[in-house]
Every structure is written in structure tokens, then in C-alpha cells.
Amino acid sequence: MSGGAPAVPRRALFLRSFALQGSFNYETLIGTGFAFVLLPALRAAAGGDEARLRASLARHAELFNSHPYLATVAVGAVARLEAEGAAPELVGRFKAALRGSLGALGDRLVWSAWRPACALLGLSVVLAGAAWWAGALVFLAAHNALHLWLRGWGLRVGLRDGLNVGKTLREAPLGRLGDRAADAGAVLAGFAAVLAFGQAGATGAQHALGAAAVAAGIALGFRLRWAAAAVLLGVLAAGAFLARTL
Amino acid sequence: MPFDAPTLALLTVLGGLLAADATSLGQLMLSRPLAAGVLAGLAAGDPARGALVGALLETLHLGVLPVGASRYPEAAPPAVAAAAVYAATPGAGWGTVAALLLLALGWERVCGSSVQWLRKRNAALAVRPGTESLEPRWVAGVHRRAVALDVLRGAVLTFAALVAFAVLPPWIGAGDVPEGWARLAVMSVAAAAAASALRVFGTKRLPLFLLGVACGIAALVLL
């Protein structure tokens, strides 16, 4: 183990982190999952003391939440604290302080910027006429490049910095990365919207419909799904009506 | 039914696994329609047609953000079903695509509600308030059971969608819609959905969005 970090089963923590949200619930959120991920480290820290292991598991199964990709920061830091024999009250306060920032940071970077930007990149590849597999491959490769890096980096800095990991999080350029991803996503949204309408087979005056669709999309924003359902339903109803009357 | 029994079973299992990928296990985004459509298309025999439906559904999912403990429509089971039905029905045209997108939009809400049910079930299964001691085997057991339940939930929802999506489009006369109309409507919806993603990134980025529009127009003219 490098950087002075205690001996914890790093690979087991990393692999288990992929199942962190397996028992997500509305009472303890990812609490049970956090205990599940941390179990190998708690077992190592307990050193055969079963009572200590059971008590630490109960503490870590309590309410906790985080963005799943950044939760390894908390996993690593808590694994280190437990290995060092930190007081349970200190570990509890540390987790409470960390969970808000890990959630907000991850939501802003991953869900609100990186993932939609990667999806639009993949969509642009599809709409540009690439091979059937290319869009999905580009999307998965781009998205998971950051995803896997975040999990690995989080565990590494958590184990290395322990209680001081908050400073590392503040200094990491995650916010700037999110801003740049959002910039790229905005360009790709415009690009993909035009390419999508380009596949509509529009002729003559129908091209005005493309501009209207783009403007409507921007205006509707998050309510677009309802309008989309209404348009599709209208077209199907009109088709059925025509089939019965003509 | 456009599938034989082994294909139906394969797609059902695929739907279950991809549903779990969304939250419970992996979060590699194989559950997103763009990827799920390709995988379902491969299983159903025509990945290109599966990819088309997956891409169209992906545009409609760009604005769905799983922020905090929010409740949102679930993508994977409807995407697997819609893409597989379209892939396995070679004669189906744009009217069928429109019907499958509409059905998927509705089924995503049902699937989202089932996720809420699962989370309440998980609370009953995994939460022991006031407990000061937990057995390692108990923690691992309830966690694995919760993941397995999510896979089962996704499989059941995918199976139901596969049956419904195969039967309903012909029954409502989706094939009667003129191809030109249906294609224009579907791709206009996709264009609007892609444009709506600007709200995800913030409307202050409108100049960048317009730059993308200009690049798109240039690409259409040049290509």
C-alpha cells in the first residue's frame, strides 16, 4: 500500500463499489450498500474481533448518500479511518459532512453534464450515418472513461487523505470539467437536433417544421416527453382515421 | 409474436440485467436506450433497426436526470422491448416506430413506479433501525437479494412489454399511417428532444447551441 495508507483490500472495495446502490431505499438510501462495500475493509480492521465487526457494520448501514461514482472517496477515507481505529463518533460526523458534497459534485458533473454530452455525441454519430454499433460504442467508451476513472481516483484519494479528503475534493478540477462537458453538450445538442430533422425526409415548406421543432424543444425543456407523446398519438390517430375514411 | 421462445427468453434476461445496470449493479449505462437498443437488436436479429429505435428513445431520455432521490421514468425494459420488436419485424415502417415510441414512453412510467415499489421493499428488507450489531452474512445476504429482486423486476417488465409491444402496434393500425407523415413526425420529435437537452446544460449556453445548429446545417449541406 503506497502513500502511507493502511493495508485495506483495495481491489475488493473497488469491485464492490459497482453494487453500492443495490439495496437503495427511501429510509437509509445507500446505507446498507455502503456497509456491503466496506465489509472487507471492516473485516480487516476488526482483525478477528467479531463484536467490533458487527458493531461497525451496524454503524455504516445507517443513512448515507452520495453520487455512486464518487462514493469511493467516502469508502476509501472511511476504510482508512476504521483501519486506524478512529472513534465511531468522528467517523459518523465525517460521513455526514462528506455526503452532501459528494452528491452535489457528482450530480453536477456526471448526470447534468458528462452523461448527456456523451449521449449526444453517440447520437450525433448515429445520425451522421455511421455503422449501427458506432453510436453506442462511442457513448459507452466516452461515458465510462470518466466513470471508471472517478471510481478509481476516489478510492485512491480517500485512502491516501482520510479526514483531509475534503481539501482534495475542493482542489480537484471536477467543476471545471463539468462546465466544459456542458459547453460541448450544448454544441452537440444543436448539431444532433439538425441532423435528426435532416433524417425526416422533409420537402419544401416542411423544412419550416424543423425550425419549429427545435424552438419547441428548447421552450418545452423537461416537459418535452408529454408533448412528444401527444404528437405521436396524434399522428397514429390521424393515420387510423384516414384508413377508415379513405 | 415475432420471437421464438429462446429469443423471448434471451430478451427477457437481457431486460432484467439492463434494468439492474441502471442503479443496482454496474451503472455502466448499458441500460441507456442508445446501448440497450443495439443489444436488443442483436438478440432479435437486426441490430441496425434496434439501434435506430434505441437512438430515438435516447433523445427522449436526455432530460431525465436521476438527481438525488428523485423519481423518474425507467429506460431499459421499454427500450429492450421496443428495439427488439422493431428489429424482429422486418416489414414494419415508421408508423410502427411511432407506436413503439409512444408505448415505450408510457411503459417507462410504469417501470419508474416499480422502481419506487422496489425501494420501499428494500427498506423493509434492509433497514433495521436502532440495531447496534449486524451480522456480515446478513448484510451481504439482504444486499444480494435486493439486487436479484431488481433483476427479476426488470425481467418481468421486459417480458410484459415484449408481448404488449408486439401485439399493440398492428392492433391500433400503426401500419396505416402514411410513411411520410410518420417519419416526419418521429424525426421532428427527435429533433425537438435533442434541442430540449439545452435546458440540461443551461440556456446561457444558447450561443454554443446555435454554433452546433450551424455545424449541423453545414454537415447536411456538405455530406
Short mmCIF file of C-alpha atoms in Angstrom, two decimals:
data_model
loop_
_atom_site.label_atom_id
_atom_site.label_comp_id
_atom_site.label_asym_id
_atom_site.label_seq_id
_atom_site.Cartn_x
_atom_site.Cartn_y
_atom_site.Cartn_z
CA MET A 1 0.00 0.00 0.00
CA SER A 2 1.53 3.28 -1.10
CA GLY A 3 1.33 6.79 0.34
CA GLY A 4 1.23 5.66 3.95
CA ALA A 5 -2.31 4.31 3.61
CA PRO A 6 -3.19 1.37 5.83
CA ALA A 7 -3.48 -2.19 4.48
CA VAL A 8 -7.04 -2.45 3.18
CA PRO A 9 -8.39 -4.74 0.44
CA ARG A 10 -8.41 -2.06 -2.24
CA ARG A 11 -9.49 -4.30 -5.15
CA ALA A 12 -12.44 -5.73 -3.21
CA LEU A 13 -13.61 -2.21 -2.30
CA PHE A 14 -13.33 -1.09 -5.92
CA LEU A 15 -15.27 -4.08 -7.29
CA ARG A 16 -17.94 -3.94 -4.60
CA SER A 17 -18.47 -0.23 -5.29
CA PHE A 18 -20.24 -1.22 -8.53
CA ALA A 19 -23.02 -2.70 -6.37
CA LEU A 20 -23.19 0.23 -3.96
CA GLN A 21 -26.81 1.12 -4.79
CA GLY A 22 -28.08 -2.48 -4.89
CA SER A 23 -30.32 -2.05 -1.84
CA PHE A 24 -31.20 1.63 -2.40
CA ASN A 25 -34.23 2.56 -0.31
CA TYR A 26 -36.09 5.67 0.82
CA GLU A 27 -35.08 5.32 4.50
CA THR A 28 -31.32 4.82 4.65
CA LEU A 29 -30.72 5.50 0.91
CA ILE A 30 -27.42 3.71 0.16
CA GLY A 31 -26.64 2.95 3.83
CA THR A 32 -26.83 -0.85 3.56
CA GLY A 33 -24.92 -0.74 0.29
CA PHE A 34 -22.20 1.34 1.91
CA ALA A 35 -21.82 -1.27 4.65
CA PHE A 36 -21.74 -4.02 2.00
CA VAL A 37 -18.99 -2.25 0.03
CA LEU A 38 -16.99 -1.51 3.17
CA LEU A 39 -17.29 -5.03 4.62
CA PRO A 40 -13.84 -6.34 3.51
CA ALA A 41 -12.15 -3.26 4.99
CA LEU A 42 -14.13 -3.52 8.24
CA ARG A 43 -13.25 -7.21 8.49
CA ALA A 44 -9.55 -6.38 8.05
CA ALA A 45 -9.78 -3.57 10.59
CA ALA A 46 -11.56 -5.77 13.15
CA GLY A 47 -8.74 -8.31 12.93
CA GLY A 48 -10.91 -11.24 14.04
CA ASP A 49 -12.88 -9.28 16.69
CA GLU A 50 -16.40 -10.30 15.61
CA ALA A 51 -18.19 -7.97 18.05
CA ARG A 52 -16.26 -4.97 16.71
CA LEU A 53 -17.02 -6.02 13.12
CA ARG A 54 -20.77 -6.39 13.79
CA ALA A 55 -20.90 -3.02 15.58
CA SER A 56 -19.08 -1.20 12.80
CA LEU A 57 -21.36 -2.79 10.18
CA ALA A 58 -24.43 -1.56 12.05
CA ARG A 59 -23.00 1.98 12.17
CA HIS A 60 -22.24 2.03 8.47
CA ALA A 61 -25.62 0.61 7.45
CA GLU A 62 -27.26 3.81 8.71
CA LEU A 63 -28.38 6.67 6.46
CA PHE A 64 -25.85 7.64 3.82
CA ASN A 65 -25.99 9.03 0.31
CA SER A 66 -23.54 10.03 -2.37
CA HIS A 67 -23.22 10.10 -6.10
CA PRO A 68 -22.40 6.44 -6.89
CA TYR A 69 -19.27 7.20 -8.92
CA LEU A 70 -17.80 9.44 -6.22
CA ALA A 71 -18.83 7.27 -3.28
CA THR A 72 -15.43 5.58 -3.44
CA VAL A 73 -13.98 8.79 -1.96
CA ALA A 74 -16.02 8.12 1.19
CA VAL A 75 -15.35 4.37 1.03
CA GLY A 76 -11.59 4.92 0.88
CA ALA A 77 -11.49 7.59 3.59
CA VAL A 78 -13.73 5.61 5.96
CA ALA A 79 -11.73 2.42 5.32
CA ARG A 80 -8.62 4.30 6.37
CA LEU A 81 -10.25 5.77 9.48
CA GLU A 82 -11.55 2.36 10.55
CA ALA A 83 -8.13 0.78 9.96
CA GLU A 84 -6.58 3.48 12.13
CA GLY A 85 -9.12 2.81 14.88
CA ALA A 86 -10.80 6.23 14.73
CA ALA A 87 -13.64 6.90 17.18
CA PRO A 88 -17.09 5.93 15.81
CA GLU A 89 -18.45 9.45 16.54
CA LEU A 90 -15.66 11.01 14.46
CA VAL A 91 -16.33 8.62 11.54
CA GLY A 92 -20.05 9.38 11.74
CA ARG A 93 -19.52 13.15 11.68
CA PHE A 94 -17.04 12.80 8.82
CA LYS A 95 -19.54 10.80 6.73
CA ALA A 96 -22.31 13.32 7.43
CA ALA A 97 -20.05 16.18 6.33
CA LEU A 98 -18.95 14.41 3.17
CA ARG A 99 -22.22 13.07 1.82
CA GLY A 100 -23.74 16.37 0.70
CA SER A 101 -20.72 17.47 -1.29
CA LEU A 102 -20.20 14.06 -2.94
CA GLY A 103 -23.82 14.03 -4.07
CA ALA A 104 -23.89 17.58 -5.38
CA LEU A 105 -20.50 17.32 -7.08
CA GLY A 106 -21.34 14.06 -8.82
CA ASP A 107 -24.83 15.11 -9.86
CA ARG A 108 -23.50 18.30 -11.42
CA LEU A 109 -20.55 16.67 -13.18
CA VAL A 110 -21.94 13.30 -14.26
CA TRP A 111 -25.73 13.38 -14.51
CA SER A 112 -26.15 17.01 -15.60
CA ALA A 113 -23.17 17.36 -17.92
CA TRP A 114 -20.97 14.39 -18.75
CA ARG A 115 -23.60 11.73 -19.41
CA PRO A 116 -25.94 13.84 -21.58
CA ALA A 117 -22.94 15.21 -23.50
CA CYS A 118 -21.66 11.66 -24.15
CA ALA A 119 -25.16 10.53 -25.17
CA LEU A 120 -25.42 13.43 -27.62
CA LEU A 121 -22.00 12.52 -29.00
CA GLY A 122 -23.21 8.95 -29.58
CA LEU A 123 -26.48 10.21 -31.08
CA SER A 124 -24.59 12.52 -33.43
CA VAL A 125 -22.53 9.56 -34.63
CA VAL A 126 -25.74 7.57 -35.30
CA LEU A 127 -27.48 10.48 -37.02
CA ALA A 128 -24.42 11.17 -39.17
CA GLY A 129 -24.95 7.72 -40.69
CA ALA A 130 -22.16 5.71 -39.04
CA ALA A 131 -22.35 1.93 -38.62
CA TRP A 132 -25.10 0.64 -36.25
CA TRP A 133 -22.67 -0.17 -33.46
CA ALA A 134 -20.66 3.06 -33.59
CA GLY A 135 -23.01 5.39 -31.70
CA ALA A 136 -23.45 3.07 -28.73
CA LEU A 137 -19.74 2.27 -28.64
CA VAL A 138 -18.71 5.94 -28.68
CA PHE A 139 -21.25 6.74 -25.94
CA LEU A 140 -20.22 3.86 -23.68
CA ALA A 141 -16.48 4.45 -24.18
CA ALA A 142 -16.69 8.19 -23.51
CA HIS A 143 -19.03 7.90 -20.53
CA ASN A 144 -17.22 5.04 -18.85
CA ALA A 145 -13.79 6.61 -19.33
CA LEU A 146 -14.76 9.21 -16.73
CA HIS A 147 -16.92 6.80 -14.73
CA LEU A 148 -14.15 4.25 -14.15
CA TRP A 149 -11.55 6.94 -13.58
CA LEU A 150 -13.72 8.60 -10.92
CA ARG A 151 -14.23 5.32 -9.04
CA GLY A 152 -10.51 4.54 -9.07
CA TRP A 153 -9.39 8.09 -8.29
CA GLY A 154 -11.95 8.43 -5.48
CA LEU A 155 -10.78 5.28 -3.76
CA ARG A 156 -7.14 6.29 -4.14
CA VAL A 157 -7.53 9.80 -2.69
CA GLY A 158 -9.88 8.58 0.02
CA LEU A 159 -7.37 6.03 1.24
CA ARG A 160 -4.49 8.46 0.90
CA ASP A 161 -6.03 11.53 2.51
CA GLY A 162 -8.52 10.14 5.02
CA LEU A 163 -10.05 13.01 7.02
CA ASN A 164 -8.36 15.55 4.73
CA VAL A 165 -10.05 14.34 1.57
CA GLY A 166 -12.34 17.37 1.56
CA LYS A 167 -9.39 19.57 0.60
CA THR A 168 -8.52 17.21 -2.25
CA LEU A 169 -12.11 17.39 -3.50
CA ARG A 170 -12.10 21.19 -3.40
CA GLU A 171 -8.84 21.36 -5.35
CA ALA A 172 -9.81 18.75 -7.98
CA PRO A 173 -10.93 20.32 -11.28
CA LEU A 174 -14.24 18.44 -11.29
CA GLY A 175 -16.37 21.59 -11.50
CA ARG A 176 -14.39 22.92 -14.45
CA LEU A 177 -14.63 19.55 -16.16
CA GLY A 178 -18.42 19.65 -15.74
CA ASP A 179 -18.57 23.15 -17.23
CA ARG A 180 -16.53 22.13 -20.28
CA ALA A 181 -18.67 19.00 -20.74
CA ALA A 182 -21.81 21.14 -20.59
CA ASP A 183 -20.32 23.50 -23.21
CA ALA A 184 -19.62 20.57 -25.52
CA GLY A 185 -23.06 19.13 -24.78
CA ALA A 186 -24.78 22.37 -25.81
CA VAL A 187 -22.94 22.36 -29.16
CA LEU A 188 -23.79 18.68 -29.68
CA ALA A 189 -27.46 19.29 -28.81
CA GLY A 190 -27.75 21.82 -31.63
CA PHE A 191 -25.81 19.59 -34.00
CA ALA A 192 -27.88 16.49 -33.23
CA ALA A 193 -31.17 18.38 -33.47
CA VAL A 194 -30.37 19.48 -37.03
CA LEU A 195 -29.12 16.05 -38.07
CA ALA A 196 -32.26 14.44 -36.62
CA PHE A 197 -34.54 16.65 -38.66
CA GLY A 198 -32.30 16.04 -41.63
CA GLN A 199 -33.46 12.40 -41.48
CA ALA A 200 -37.14 13.42 -41.61
CA GLY A 201 -37.34 13.40 -45.39
CA ALA A 202 -38.83 16.91 -45.36
CA THR A 203 -39.55 18.67 -48.64
CA GLY A 204 -40.21 22.33 -49.47
CA ALA A 205 -42.20 24.17 -46.83
CA GLN A 206 -41.91 21.21 -44.45
CA HIS A 207 -38.40 22.44 -43.60
CA ALA A 208 -40.00 25.17 -41.50
CA LEU A 209 -41.21 22.35 -39.27
CA GLY A 210 -37.59 21.63 -38.34
CA ALA A 211 -37.03 25.13 -37.01
CA ALA A 212 -40.35 24.93 -35.17
CA ALA A 213 -39.41 21.58 -33.63
CA VAL A 214 -36.06 22.91 -32.40
CA ALA A 215 -37.68 26.03 -30.94
CA ALA A 216 -40.40 23.93 -29.30
CA GLY A 217 -37.78 21.60 -27.83
CA ILE A 218 -35.92 24.49 -26.22
CA ALA A 219 -39.15 26.04 -24.94
CA LEU A 220 -40.54 22.78 -23.55
CA GLY A 221 -37.32 21.56 -21.96
CA PHE A 222 -38.07 18.92 -19.33
CA ARG A 223 -41.79 18.83 -20.31
CA LEU A 224 -40.96 17.65 -23.82
CA ARG A 225 -41.82 13.99 -23.18
CA TRP A 226 -45.53 14.82 -22.72
CA ALA A 227 -45.61 16.88 -25.93
CA ALA A 228 -43.77 14.10 -27.80
CA ALA A 229 -46.36 11.57 -26.65
CA ALA A 230 -49.17 13.90 -27.79
CA VAL A 231 -47.60 14.35 -31.26
CA LEU A 232 -47.06 10.61 -31.72
CA LEU A 233 -50.59 9.86 -30.55
CA GLY A 234 -51.98 12.48 -32.93
CA VAL A 235 -50.14 11.02 -35.91
CA LEU A 236 -51.33 7.49 -35.09
CA ALA A 237 -54.91 8.71 -34.61
CA ALA A 238 -54.80 10.60 -37.90
CA GLY A 239 -53.50 7.50 -39.66
CA ALA A 240 -56.26 5.35 -38.21
CA PHE A 241 -58.88 7.95 -39.17
CA LEU A 242 -57.58 8.13 -42.75
CA ALA A 243 -57.50 4.36 -43.08
CA ARG A 244 -61.18 4.15 -42.10
CA THR A 245 -62.45 7.09 -44.18
CA LEU A 246 -60.50 6.84 -47.45
CA MET B 1 -45.40 -12.78 -31.85
CA PRO B 2 -42.23 -12.04 -33.85
CA PHE B 3 -39.94 -14.01 -31.47
CA ASP B 4 -39.39 -17.70 -30.91
CA ALA B 5 -39.25 -18.93 -27.31
CA PRO B 6 -35.42 -18.88 -26.92
CA THR B 7 -35.21 -15.31 -28.27
CA LEU B 8 -38.02 -14.22 -25.98
CA ALA B 9 -36.18 -15.77 -23.03
CA LEU B 10 -32.90 -14.15 -24.05
CA LEU B 11 -34.53 -10.71 -24.36
CA THR B 12 -36.27 -11.14 -21.01
CA VAL B 13 -32.98 -11.92 -19.28
CA LEU B 14 -31.29 -9.05 -21.12
CA GLY B 15 -34.01 -6.65 -19.95
CA GLY B 16 -33.58 -7.82 -16.35
CA LEU B 17 -29.82 -7.37 -16.39
CA LEU B 18 -30.00 -3.97 -18.08
CA ALA B 19 -32.64 -2.78 -15.61
CA ALA B 20 -30.23 -3.64 -12.79
CA ASP B 21 -27.43 -1.77 -14.54
CA ALA B 22 -29.38 1.48 -14.20
CA THR B 23 -29.00 1.62 -10.42
CA SER B 24 -28.28 -1.63 -8.62
CA LEU B 25 -25.30 -3.13 -10.36
CA GLY B 26 -22.66 -1.54 -12.56
CA GLN B 27 -24.14 1.75 -13.76
CA LEU B 28 -22.10 1.34 -16.91
CA MET B 29 -25.01 2.91 -18.83
CA LEU B 30 -25.73 -0.25 -20.81
CA SER B 31 -29.25 0.47 -19.59
CA ARG B 32 -29.49 3.66 -21.63
CA PRO B 33 -31.67 3.26 -24.73
CA LEU B 34 -28.77 4.00 -27.07
CA ALA B 35 -26.90 0.90 -25.83
CA ALA B 36 -29.92 -1.22 -24.87
CA GLY B 37 -31.40 -0.77 -28.36
CA VAL B 38 -28.26 -2.15 -30.01
CA LEU B 39 -28.08 -5.12 -27.61
CA ALA B 40 -31.78 -5.91 -28.05
CA GLY B 41 -31.44 -5.57 -31.82
CA LEU B 42 -28.53 -8.01 -31.77
CA ALA B 43 -30.57 -10.51 -29.75
CA ALA B 44 -33.58 -10.09 -32.04
CA GLY B 45 -31.60 -10.45 -35.28
CA ASP B 46 -31.30 -6.92 -36.70
CA PRO B 47 -29.01 -4.64 -34.66
CA ALA B 48 -29.30 -1.72 -37.09
CA ARG B 49 -33.09 -1.50 -36.60
CA GLY B 50 -32.64 -1.92 -32.86
CA ALA B 51 -30.06 0.87 -32.86
CA LEU B 52 -32.48 3.21 -34.65
CA VAL B 53 -35.23 2.77 -32.05
CA GLY B 54 -32.67 2.96 -29.24
CA ALA B 55 -31.29 6.24 -30.57
CA LEU B 56 -34.78 7.75 -30.89
CA LEU B 57 -35.63 6.75 -27.32
CA GLU B 58 -32.30 8.13 -26.14
CA THR B 59 -33.24 11.59 -27.41
CA LEU B 60 -36.38 11.41 -25.24
CA HIS B 61 -34.28 10.43 -22.22
CA LEU B 62 -31.71 13.21 -22.42
CA GLY B 63 -33.64 15.34 -19.94
CA VAL B 64 -34.21 12.55 -17.41
CA LEU B 65 -31.77 13.23 -14.56
CA PRO B 66 -31.51 10.85 -11.57
CA VAL B 67 -30.53 13.65 -9.24
CA GLY B 68 -30.71 12.93 -5.51
CA ALA B 69 -33.56 10.59 -4.59
CA SER B 70 -35.78 11.85 -7.42
CA ARG B 71 -38.39 9.63 -9.06
CA TYR B 72 -38.06 9.24 -12.80
CA PRO B 73 -39.13 7.03 -15.73
CA GLU B 74 -37.04 3.92 -16.29
CA ALA B 75 -35.50 3.35 -19.71
CA ALA B 76 -34.15 -0.18 -20.06
CA PRO B 77 -37.15 -2.59 -20.18
CA PRO B 78 -39.17 -0.46 -22.66
CA ALA B 79 -36.07 0.20 -24.78
CA VAL B 80 -35.25 -3.50 -24.99
CA ALA B 81 -38.83 -4.35 -25.92
CA ALA B 82 -39.34 -1.57 -28.47
CA ALA B 83 -35.99 -2.15 -30.18
CA ALA B 84 -36.43 -5.92 -30.25
CA VAL B 85 -39.96 -5.77 -31.69
CA TYR B 86 -38.87 -3.39 -34.43
CA ALA B 87 -35.76 -5.46 -35.15
CA ALA B 88 -37.80 -8.67 -35.40
CA THR B 89 -40.49 -7.18 -37.67
CA PRO B 90 -38.75 -6.50 -40.99
CA GLY B 91 -41.87 -5.17 -42.75
CA ALA B 92 -42.67 -2.63 -40.06
CA GLY B 93 -42.37 1.01 -41.11
CA TRP B 94 -42.33 4.45 -39.50
CA GLY B 95 -45.90 4.14 -38.22
CA THR B 96 -44.77 1.19 -36.13
CA VAL B 97 -41.77 3.21 -34.91
CA ALA B 98 -44.16 5.98 -33.79
CA ALA B 99 -46.36 3.45 -31.99
CA LEU B 100 -43.37 1.79 -30.29
CA LEU B 101 -42.02 5.15 -29.09
CA LEU B 102 -45.44 6.04 -27.68
CA LEU B 103 -45.77 2.67 -25.94
CA ALA B 104 -42.24 2.97 -24.56
CA LEU B 105 -42.95 6.44 -23.16
CA GLY B 106 -45.96 5.04 -21.31
CA TRP B 107 -44.22 1.87 -20.11
CA GLU B 108 -41.29 3.92 -18.78
CA ARG B 109 -43.70 5.47 -16.25
CA VAL B 110 -44.92 2.04 -15.14
CA CYS B 111 -41.32 0.87 -14.79
CA GLY B 112 -40.46 4.02 -12.83
CA SER B 113 -43.31 3.26 -10.42
CA SER B 114 -41.99 -0.27 -9.98
CA VAL B 115 -38.60 1.18 -9.01
CA GLN B 116 -40.37 3.12 -6.24
CA TRP B 117 -42.05 -0.12 -5.10
CA LEU B 118 -38.64 -1.83 -5.10
CA ARG B 119 -37.12 0.89 -2.94
CA LYS B 120 -39.91 0.59 -0.39
CA ARG B 121 -39.45 -3.18 -0.44
CA ASN B 122 -35.71 -2.70 0.07
CA ALA B 123 -36.42 -0.56 3.13
CA ALA B 124 -38.50 -3.36 4.63
CA LEU B 125 -35.77 -5.86 3.74
CA ALA B 126 -32.61 -3.97 4.64
CA VAL B 127 -33.36 -1.36 7.30
CA ARG B 128 -33.01 -2.34 10.97
CA PRO B 129 -33.46 0.93 12.92
CA GLY B 130 -31.70 1.14 16.26
CA THR B 131 -29.67 -2.01 15.67
CA GLU B 132 -26.20 -1.83 17.21
CA SER B 133 -24.91 -5.08 15.74
CA LEU B 134 -25.27 -6.63 12.28
CA GLU B 135 -24.01 -9.97 11.04
CA PRO B 136 -21.75 -9.69 7.96
CA ARG B 137 -23.66 -12.57 6.36
CA TRP B 138 -26.97 -10.76 6.90
CA VAL B 139 -25.70 -7.53 5.29
CA ALA B 140 -24.30 -9.37 2.26
CA GLY B 141 -27.44 -11.51 2.00
CA VAL B 142 -30.01 -8.70 2.00
CA HIS B 143 -27.91 -6.66 -0.38
CA ARG B 144 -27.59 -9.53 -2.87
CA ARG B 145 -31.31 -10.35 -2.54
CA ALA B 146 -32.17 -6.72 -3.32
CA VAL B 147 -30.03 -6.82 -6.48
CA ALA B 148 -31.61 -10.12 -7.53
CA LEU B 149 -35.08 -8.67 -6.96
CA ASP B 150 -34.21 -5.74 -9.22
CA VAL B 151 -33.09 -8.14 -11.99
CA LEU B 152 -36.32 -10.11 -11.59
CA ARG B 153 -38.39 -6.91 -11.64
CA GLY B 154 -36.70 -5.79 -14.85
CA ALA B 155 -37.17 -9.19 -16.47
CA VAL B 156 -40.89 -9.31 -15.68
CA LEU B 157 -41.41 -5.77 -17.01
CA THR B 158 -39.42 -6.56 -20.15
CA PHE B 159 -41.37 -9.74 -20.81
CA ALA B 160 -44.70 -7.92 -20.41
CA ALA B 161 -43.50 -5.14 -22.71
CA LEU B 162 -42.25 -7.58 -25.35
CA VAL B 163 -45.69 -9.20 -25.54
CA ALA B 164 -47.63 -5.91 -25.46
CA PHE B 165 -45.36 -4.09 -27.93
CA ALA B 166 -45.56 -6.99 -30.40
CA VAL B 167 -49.36 -7.09 -30.29
CA LEU B 168 -50.48 -3.46 -29.93
CA PRO B 169 -48.99 -1.59 -32.94
CA PRO B 170 -50.74 -3.78 -35.57
CA TRP B 171 -53.92 -3.78 -33.45
CA ILE B 172 -54.11 0.04 -33.38
CA GLY B 173 -53.34 0.21 -37.10
CA ALA B 174 -49.89 1.76 -36.86
CA GLY B 175 -49.11 0.42 -40.32
CA ASP B 176 -51.95 2.52 -41.78
CA VAL B 177 -50.17 5.81 -41.09
CA PRO B 178 -48.64 7.18 -44.31
CA GLU B 179 -44.89 6.58 -44.18
CA GLY B 180 -44.00 10.19 -45.00
CA TRP B 181 -46.16 11.58 -42.18
CA ALA B 182 -44.93 9.11 -39.63
CA ARG B 183 -41.27 9.66 -40.49
CA LEU B 184 -41.67 13.44 -40.43
CA ALA B 185 -43.42 13.28 -37.05
CA VAL B 186 -40.92 10.85 -35.48
CA MET B 187 -37.84 12.75 -36.61
CA SER B 188 -39.37 16.12 -35.67
CA VAL B 189 -39.95 14.73 -32.19
CA ALA B 190 -36.33 13.50 -32.10
CA ALA B 191 -35.07 16.93 -33.22
CA ALA B 192 -37.16 18.67 -30.56
CA ALA B 193 -35.96 16.20 -27.93
CA ALA B 194 -32.32 16.75 -28.84
CA ALA B 195 -32.86 20.52 -28.71
CA SER B 196 -34.55 20.22 -25.30
CA ALA B 197 -31.23 18.99 -23.89
CA LEU B 198 -30.10 22.63 -23.94
CA ARG B 199 -32.15 23.03 -20.74
CA VAL B 200 -29.99 20.35 -19.11
CA PHE B 201 -26.83 22.33 -19.86
CA GLY B 202 -28.41 25.73 -19.18
CA THR B 203 -29.95 28.24 -21.57
CA LYS B 204 -26.98 30.56 -21.02
CA ARG B 205 -25.25 28.22 -23.46
CA LEU B 206 -27.65 29.17 -26.29
CA PRO B 207 -24.80 30.67 -28.37
CA LEU B 208 -22.97 27.32 -28.22
CA PHE B 209 -26.19 25.53 -29.14
CA LEU B 210 -26.60 27.81 -32.17
CA LEU B 211 -23.00 27.06 -33.13
CA GLY B 212 -23.98 23.39 -33.13
CA VAL B 213 -27.04 24.16 -35.26
CA ALA B 214 -24.80 25.96 -37.79
CA CYS B 215 -22.40 22.99 -37.84
CA GLY B 216 -25.34 20.64 -38.35
CA ILE B 217 -26.68 22.65 -41.28
CA ALA B 218 -23.18 22.75 -42.80
CA ALA B 219 -22.87 18.98 -42.37
CA LEU B 220 -26.24 18.39 -44.07
CA VAL B 221 -25.25 20.62 -46.99
CA LEU B 222 -21.79 19.16 -47.40
CA LEU B 223 -22.49 15.45 -46.78
#
